[in-house]
Each structure stands twice: as C-alpha cells, then as structure tokens.
C-alpha cells in the first residue's frame, strides 16, 4: 500500500518556480532522502507532502503522517513532558517512549523555553516517534 503519492507536482513560491512535474510513490518500509542547495524547495516539498502547502499543479495522496520541521509547536511555558504530553494525548499515546528513545527523558521537567536548539529538535522527533504515524516527514532532522 502506498504511504505517499505525488503525481506531477509543481511548486511556486512567490514568483519563482522551485520544481515541476515531480512524481513519486513511497511504499511502507521505503525511505526517500531529498538533498539540494538552500532555496531549492526541499522544505516546500515536505510541506506539500504534509498537505500544509498546496502544490501549484499536480496531486498528493497520503495517509496519516507525522511532520517534524523548524516549527516545533511546543508551548514554551510548559515543561517538556507537559508539552509533548499534550500532543501525545491527542494521538492517544504516551510521550515517554519517544522521549526516552531520543535521549531526552531526563529533561521531562525542564521548561521548553530552556531547551537548546538541539534538544528542541530531539523533542520534535520524540513527538513523531510517539504518534505511531506510518509516514514520517522530517525536515533537516539531524
């Protein structure tokens, strides 16, 4: 079963064509790494795949997906456990396994505003791990 299908997708940002006619299909167990220079449209492609951005042309079909990008979407006033717990509760899961898998379990009581950039990235990945979505869309996860 296909997790993600892009059919002749094009992306225009501002007045600039970033890519056109892109088609791909990802099956369960497959991975795709997209590389290229800054401004080439990698983040836009991920946002299109996540259905947060409409393609200029073409179509997107996907099932449930988890997105980790530069918008971590964690409440800076809460502790890490509370902030991740909010999202985990929406998915009916626990945030703890994701936190442990990403090596940030010891930061559970630290306010999100006090986390380093790298710790916030790990938190975003912990959120992806916890939600059990079959499709992960990761923008610069390293």
PDB file of C-alpha atoms in Angstrom:
ATOM      1  CA  UNK A   1       0.000   0.000   0.000  1.00  0.00           C
ATOM      2  CA  UNK A   2       1.289   3.453  -0.896  1.00  0.00           C
ATOM      3  CA  UNK A   3       2.004   5.799   2.028  1.00  0.00           C
ATOM      4  CA  UNK A   4       2.619   8.812  -0.196  1.00  0.00           C
ATOM      5  CA  UNK A   5       1.980   9.506  -3.857  1.00  0.00           C
ATOM      6  CA  UNK A   6       2.910  12.722  -5.626  1.00  0.00           C
ATOM      7  CA  UNK A   7       1.698  12.975  -9.201  1.00  0.00           C
ATOM      8  CA  UNK A   8       3.206  15.678 -11.436  1.00  0.00           C
ATOM      9  CA  UNK A   9       3.545  18.100  -8.524  1.00  0.00           C
ATOM     10  CA  UNK A  10       4.869  21.608  -9.088  1.00  0.00           C
ATOM     11  CA  UNK A  11       5.733  24.274  -6.549  1.00  0.00           C
ATOM     12  CA  UNK A  12       5.861  28.038  -6.977  1.00  0.00           C
ATOM     13  CA  UNK A  13       6.875  30.288  -4.082  1.00  0.00           C
ATOM     14  CA  UNK A  14       6.419  33.989  -4.721  1.00  0.00           C
ATOM     15  CA  UNK A  15       7.015  34.272  -8.442  1.00  0.00           C
ATOM     16  CA  UNK A  16       9.694  31.556  -8.502  1.00  0.00           C
ATOM     17  CA  UNK A  17       9.179  28.027  -9.841  1.00  0.00           C
ATOM     18  CA  UNK A  18      11.006  25.710  -7.441  1.00  0.00           C
ATOM     19  CA  UNK A  19      10.211  22.395  -9.136  1.00  0.00           C
ATOM     20  CA  UNK A  20       7.697  20.980 -11.575  1.00  0.00           C
ATOM     21  CA  UNK A  21       6.352  17.644 -12.725  1.00  0.00           C
ATOM     22  CA  UNK A  22       7.616  15.754  -9.683  1.00  0.00           C
ATOM     23  CA  UNK A  23       6.123  12.289  -9.308  1.00  0.00           C
ATOM     24  CA  UNK A  24       6.978   9.689  -6.697  1.00  0.00           C
ATOM     25  CA  UNK A  25       5.438   6.905  -4.702  1.00  0.00           C
ATOM     26  CA  UNK A  26       6.591   5.674  -1.294  1.00  0.00           C
ATOM     27  CA  UNK A  27       5.553   2.265  -0.034  1.00  0.00           C
ATOM     28  CA  UNK A  28       5.661   1.004   3.541  1.00  0.00           C
ATOM     29  CA  UNK A  29       9.267   0.381   4.591  1.00  0.00           C
ATOM     30  CA  UNK A  30      10.743   2.718   1.961  1.00  0.00           C
ATOM     31  CA  UNK A  31      12.599   5.962   2.586  1.00  0.00           C
ATOM     32  CA  UNK A  32      13.465   8.952   0.472  1.00  0.00           C
ATOM     33  CA  UNK A  33      16.188  11.486   1.163  1.00  0.00           C
ATOM     34  CA  UNK A  34      15.938  14.782  -0.698  1.00  0.00           C
ATOM     35  CA  UNK A  35      19.092  16.864  -0.970  1.00  0.00           C
ATOM     36  CA  UNK A  36      19.895  20.113  -2.700  1.00  0.00           C
ATOM     37  CA  UNK A  37      21.036  23.671  -2.160  1.00  0.00           C
ATOM     38  CA  UNK A  38      19.250  26.157   0.100  1.00  0.00           C
ATOM     39  CA  UNK A  39      16.145  27.534  -1.566  1.00  0.00           C
ATOM     40  CA  UNK A  40      15.709  24.586  -3.928  1.00  0.00           C
ATOM     41  CA  UNK A  41      12.312  23.681  -2.450  1.00  0.00           C
ATOM     42  CA  UNK A  42      13.074  20.778  -0.103  1.00  0.00           C
ATOM     43  CA  UNK A  43      11.059  22.220   2.798  1.00  0.00           C
ATOM     44  CA  UNK A  44       8.271  23.241   0.429  1.00  0.00           C
ATOM     45  CA  UNK A  45       8.151  19.671  -0.889  1.00  0.00           C
ATOM     46  CA  UNK A  46       7.783  18.326   2.655  1.00  0.00           C
ATOM     47  CA  UNK A  47       5.041  20.855   3.399  1.00  0.00           C
ATOM     48  CA  UNK A  48       3.234  19.812   0.217  1.00  0.00           C
ATOM     49  CA  UNK A  49       3.550  16.143   1.201  1.00  0.00           C
ATOM     50  CA  UNK A  50       2.136  17.035   4.648  1.00  0.00           C
ATOM     51  CA  UNK A  51      -0.705  18.917   2.930  1.00  0.00           C
ATOM     52  CA  UNK A  52       0.211  22.167   4.646  1.00  0.00           C
ATOM     53  CA  UNK A  53       1.007  23.799   1.312  1.00  0.00           C
ATOM     54  CA  UNK A  54      -0.933  23.367  -1.903  1.00  0.00           C
ATOM     55  CA  UNK A  55       1.017  22.396  -4.991  1.00  0.00           C
ATOM     56  CA  UNK A  56       0.853  24.800  -7.937  1.00  0.00           C
ATOM     57  CA  UNK A  57      -0.024  21.767 -10.057  1.00  0.00           C
ATOM     58  CA  UNK A  58      -0.432  18.030  -9.598  1.00  0.00           C
ATOM     59  CA  UNK A  59      -1.908  15.939  -6.820  1.00  0.00           C
ATOM     60  CA  UNK A  60      -0.905  14.488  -3.451  1.00  0.00           C
ATOM     61  CA  UNK A  61      -2.292  11.352  -1.816  1.00  0.00           C
ATOM     62  CA  UNK A  62      -1.164  10.199   1.600  1.00  0.00           C
ATOM     63  CA  UNK A  63      -2.317   8.508   4.737  1.00  0.00           C
ATOM     64  CA  UNK A  64      -1.591   9.631   8.289  1.00  0.00           C
ATOM     65  CA  UNK A  65       1.738  11.438   8.539  1.00  0.00           C
ATOM     66  CA  UNK A  66       3.918  12.967  11.255  1.00  0.00           C
ATOM     67  CA  UNK A  67       5.843  16.134  10.476  1.00  0.00           C
ATOM     68  CA  UNK A  68       8.981  17.446  12.164  1.00  0.00           C
ATOM     69  CA  UNK A  69      10.233  20.747  10.822  1.00  0.00           C
ATOM     70  CA  UNK A  70      11.521  24.057  12.148  1.00  0.00           C
ATOM     71  CA  UNK A  71       8.138  24.740  13.781  1.00  0.00           C
ATOM     72  CA  UNK A  72       8.402  22.543  16.862  1.00  0.00           C
ATOM     73  CA  UNK A  73       4.918  23.593  18.124  1.00  0.00           C
ATOM     74  CA  UNK A  74       5.698  23.060  21.796  1.00  0.00           C
ATOM     75  CA  UNK A  75       4.378  25.502  24.401  1.00  0.00           C
ATOM     76  CA  UNK A  76       7.463  27.277  25.741  1.00  0.00           C
ATOM     77  CA  UNK A  77       5.717  27.895  29.104  1.00  0.00           C
ATOM     78  CA  UNK A  78       5.260  24.194  29.812  1.00  0.00           C
ATOM     79  CA  UNK A  79       7.741  21.544  30.822  1.00  0.00           C
ATOM     80  CA  UNK A  80       8.906  19.245  28.062  1.00  0.00           C
ATOM     81  CA  UNK A  81       6.782  16.395  29.448  1.00  0.00           C
ATOM     82  CA  UNK A  82       3.668  18.590  29.553  1.00  0.00           C
ATOM     83  CA  UNK A  83       4.232  19.993  26.055  1.00  0.00           C
ATOM     84  CA  UNK A  84       4.855  16.589  24.473  1.00  0.00           C
ATOM     85  CA  UNK A  85       2.100  15.082  26.610  1.00  0.00           C
ATOM     86  CA  UNK A  86      -0.413  17.461  25.042  1.00  0.00           C
ATOM     87  CA  UNK A  87       0.304  16.113  21.545  1.00  0.00           C
ATOM     88  CA  UNK A  88       0.568  12.519  22.717  1.00  0.00           C
ATOM     89  CA  UNK A  89      -2.856  12.750  24.371  1.00  0.00           C
ATOM     90  CA  UNK A  90      -4.372  13.851  21.053  1.00  0.00           C
ATOM     91  CA  UNK A  91      -2.977  10.666  19.496  1.00  0.00           C
ATOM     92  CA  UNK A  92      -3.981   8.516  22.478  1.00  0.00           C
ATOM     93  CA  UNK A  93      -0.392   7.545  23.260  1.00  0.00           C
ATOM     94  CA  UNK A  94       2.307   8.281  25.828  1.00  0.00           C
ATOM     95  CA  UNK A  95       5.115  10.754  25.143  1.00  0.00           C
ATOM     96  CA  UNK A  96       7.536   8.901  27.427  1.00  0.00           C
ATOM     97  CA  UNK A  97       8.752   6.226  24.959  1.00  0.00           C
ATOM     98  CA  UNK A  98       9.568   8.879  22.359  1.00  0.00           C
ATOM     99  CA  UNK A  99      11.409  10.994  24.916  1.00  0.00           C
ATOM    100  CA  UNK A 100      13.431   8.002  26.088  1.00  0.00           C
ATOM    101  CA  UNK A 101      14.212   6.911  22.516  1.00  0.00           C
ATOM    102  CA  UNK A 102      15.548  10.394  21.735  1.00  0.00           C
ATOM    103  CA  UNK A 103      17.608  10.571  24.939  1.00  0.00           C
ATOM    104  CA  UNK A 104      15.677  13.473  26.447  1.00  0.00           C
ATOM    105  CA  UNK A 105      13.717  11.684  29.163  1.00  0.00           C
ATOM    106  CA  UNK A 106      15.922  13.336  31.800  1.00  0.00           C
ATOM    107  CA  UNK A 107      14.666  16.735  30.567  1.00  0.00           C
ATOM    108  CA  UNK A 108      10.991  15.972  31.296  1.00  0.00           C
ATOM    109  CA  UNK A 109      10.711  18.679  33.998  1.00  0.00           C
ATOM    110  CA  UNK A 110      12.652  21.358  32.114  1.00  0.00           C
ATOM    111  CA  UNK A 111      10.576  24.199  30.618  1.00  0.00           C
ATOM    112  CA  UNK A 112      10.611  24.105  26.813  1.00  0.00           C
ATOM    113  CA  UNK A 113      11.936  27.696  26.748  1.00  0.00           C
ATOM    114  CA  UNK A 114      15.099  26.476  28.493  1.00  0.00           C
ATOM    115  CA  UNK A 115      15.919  23.763  25.935  1.00  0.00           C
ATOM    116  CA  UNK A 116      18.731  24.163  23.455  1.00  0.00           C
ATOM    117  CA  UNK A 117      18.056  24.086  19.716  1.00  0.00           C
ATOM    118  CA  UNK A 118      19.309  20.507  19.543  1.00  0.00           C
ATOM    119  CA  UNK A 119      17.103  19.446  22.446  1.00  0.00           C
ATOM    120  CA  UNK A 120      14.091  21.034  20.737  1.00  0.00           C
ATOM    121  CA  UNK A 121      14.902  19.085  17.569  1.00  0.00           C
ATOM    122  CA  UNK A 122      15.047  15.885  19.613  1.00  0.00           C
ATOM    123  CA  UNK A 123      11.691  16.812  21.152  1.00  0.00           C
ATOM    124  CA  UNK A 124      10.176  17.213  17.695  1.00  0.00           C
ATOM    125  CA  UNK A 125      11.477  13.771  16.744  1.00  0.00           C
ATOM    126  CA  UNK A 126      10.175  12.326  20.025  1.00  0.00           C
ATOM    127  CA  UNK A 127       6.757  13.644  19.056  1.00  0.00           C
ATOM    128  CA  UNK A 128       6.998  11.906  15.675  1.00  0.00           C
ATOM    129  CA  UNK A 129       8.054   8.632  17.313  1.00  0.00           C
ATOM    130  CA  UNK A 130       5.237   8.760  19.863  1.00  0.00           C
ATOM    131  CA  UNK A 131       2.383   9.303  17.405  1.00  0.00           C
ATOM    132  CA  UNK A 132       2.897   6.000  15.547  1.00  0.00           C
ATOM    133  CA  UNK A 133       2.126   7.535  12.129  1.00  0.00           C
ATOM    134  CA  UNK A 134       3.246   5.275   9.279  1.00  0.00           C
ATOM    135  CA  UNK A 135       4.711   8.211   7.301  1.00  0.00           C
ATOM    136  CA  UNK A 136       7.384  10.480   8.752  1.00  0.00           C
ATOM    137  CA  UNK A 137       8.147  13.780   7.044  1.00  0.00           C
ATOM    138  CA  UNK A 138      11.374  15.117   8.540  1.00  0.00           C
ATOM    139  CA  UNK A 139      12.849  18.465   7.519  1.00  0.00           C
ATOM    140  CA  UNK A 140      16.532  18.638   8.474  1.00  0.00           C
ATOM    141  CA  UNK A 141      16.235  16.130  11.326  1.00  0.00           C
ATOM    142  CA  UNK A 142      19.975  15.786  12.014  1.00  0.00           C
TER     143      UNK A 142
END
